[in-house]
XYZ file of C-alpha atoms in Angstrom:
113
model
C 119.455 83.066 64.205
C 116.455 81.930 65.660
C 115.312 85.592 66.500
C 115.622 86.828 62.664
C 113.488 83.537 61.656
C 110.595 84.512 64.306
C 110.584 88.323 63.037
C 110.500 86.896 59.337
C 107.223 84.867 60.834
C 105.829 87.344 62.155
C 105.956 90.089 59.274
C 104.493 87.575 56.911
C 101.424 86.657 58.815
C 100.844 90.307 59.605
C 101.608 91.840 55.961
C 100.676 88.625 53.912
C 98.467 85.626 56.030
C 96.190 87.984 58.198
C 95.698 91.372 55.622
C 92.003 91.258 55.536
C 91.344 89.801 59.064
C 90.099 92.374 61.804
C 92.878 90.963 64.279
C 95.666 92.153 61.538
C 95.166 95.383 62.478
C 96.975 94.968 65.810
C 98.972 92.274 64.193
C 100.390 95.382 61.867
C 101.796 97.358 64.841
C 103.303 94.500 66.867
C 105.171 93.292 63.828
C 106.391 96.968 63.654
C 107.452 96.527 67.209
C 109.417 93.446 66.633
C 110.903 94.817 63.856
C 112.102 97.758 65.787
C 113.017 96.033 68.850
C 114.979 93.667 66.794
C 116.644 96.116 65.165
C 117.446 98.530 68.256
C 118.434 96.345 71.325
C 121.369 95.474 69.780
C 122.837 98.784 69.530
C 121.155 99.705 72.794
C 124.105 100.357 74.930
C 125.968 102.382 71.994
C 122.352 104.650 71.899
C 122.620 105.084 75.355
C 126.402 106.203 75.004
C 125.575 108.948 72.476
C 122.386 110.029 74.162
C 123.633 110.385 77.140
C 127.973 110.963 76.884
C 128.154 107.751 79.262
C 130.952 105.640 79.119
C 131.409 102.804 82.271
C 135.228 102.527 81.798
C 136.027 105.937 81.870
C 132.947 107.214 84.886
C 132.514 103.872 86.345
C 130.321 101.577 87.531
C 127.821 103.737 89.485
C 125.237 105.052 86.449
C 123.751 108.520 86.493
C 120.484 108.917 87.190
C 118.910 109.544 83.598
C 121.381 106.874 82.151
C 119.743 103.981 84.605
C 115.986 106.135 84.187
C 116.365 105.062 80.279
C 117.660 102.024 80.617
C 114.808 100.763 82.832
C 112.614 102.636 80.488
C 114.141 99.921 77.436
C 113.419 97.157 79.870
C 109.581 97.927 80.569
C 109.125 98.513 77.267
C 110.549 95.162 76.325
C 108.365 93.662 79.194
C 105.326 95.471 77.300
C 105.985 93.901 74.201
C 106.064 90.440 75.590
C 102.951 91.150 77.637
C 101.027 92.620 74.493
C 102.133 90.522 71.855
C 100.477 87.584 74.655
C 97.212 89.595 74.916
C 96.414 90.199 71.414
C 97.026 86.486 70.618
C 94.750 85.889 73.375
C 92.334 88.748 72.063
C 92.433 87.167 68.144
C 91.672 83.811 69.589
C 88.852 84.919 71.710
C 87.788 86.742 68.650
C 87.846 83.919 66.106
C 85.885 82.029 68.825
C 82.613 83.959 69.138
C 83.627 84.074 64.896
C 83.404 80.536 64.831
C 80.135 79.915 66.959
C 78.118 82.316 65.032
C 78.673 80.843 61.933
C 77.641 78.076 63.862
C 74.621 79.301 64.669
C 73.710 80.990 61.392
C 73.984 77.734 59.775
C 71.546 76.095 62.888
C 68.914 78.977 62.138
C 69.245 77.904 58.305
C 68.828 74.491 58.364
C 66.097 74.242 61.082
C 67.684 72.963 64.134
């Protein structure tokens, strides 16, 4: 599926493309993230079972209070992801940026401009 290509992408760039670059660092952990993530939410509602004894068929549709505290829990952190894995692109591209222009600059001061 398209979800197990974009988790492939994203552990090569972080553990093969981007090793030496100081944005990997971050890149490291939200690769982690997306591995776990991929790997948990789809066995989210059978965690939630054993964690918590629920079963909707046999106590119905109204949740308990911890069972609908954890799932919302799941959610932000999903949210979270999204939200971080948009900053530190946003963060790396600032980054290679300022990167960029003082090379820039280095090679004005060198050649006299």
């Amino acid at each position: 599926s398209i979800v197990f290509v974009a988790l492939l992408w994203v552990l090569y760039a972080a553990f093969v493309l981007d090793v030496r670059r100081k944005c990997s660092q971050p890149l490291h952990f939200y690769a982690g993230a997306s591995l776990f993530l991929v790997i948990y939410a789809p066995y989210h509602a059978q965690a939630r079972s054993y964690l918590f004894q629920y079963s909707r068929e046999r106590d119905g549709p109204v949740r308990p209070r911890q069972v609908r505290m954890y799932d919302q829990l799941f959610h932000t952190i999903c949210l979270l992801y999204v939200y971080g894995g948009v900053t530190l692109m946003q963060s790396c591209n600032d980054y290679h940026d300022q990167e960029e222009g003082m090379v820039l600059e280095e090679t004005e001061k060198e050649v006299g401009l």
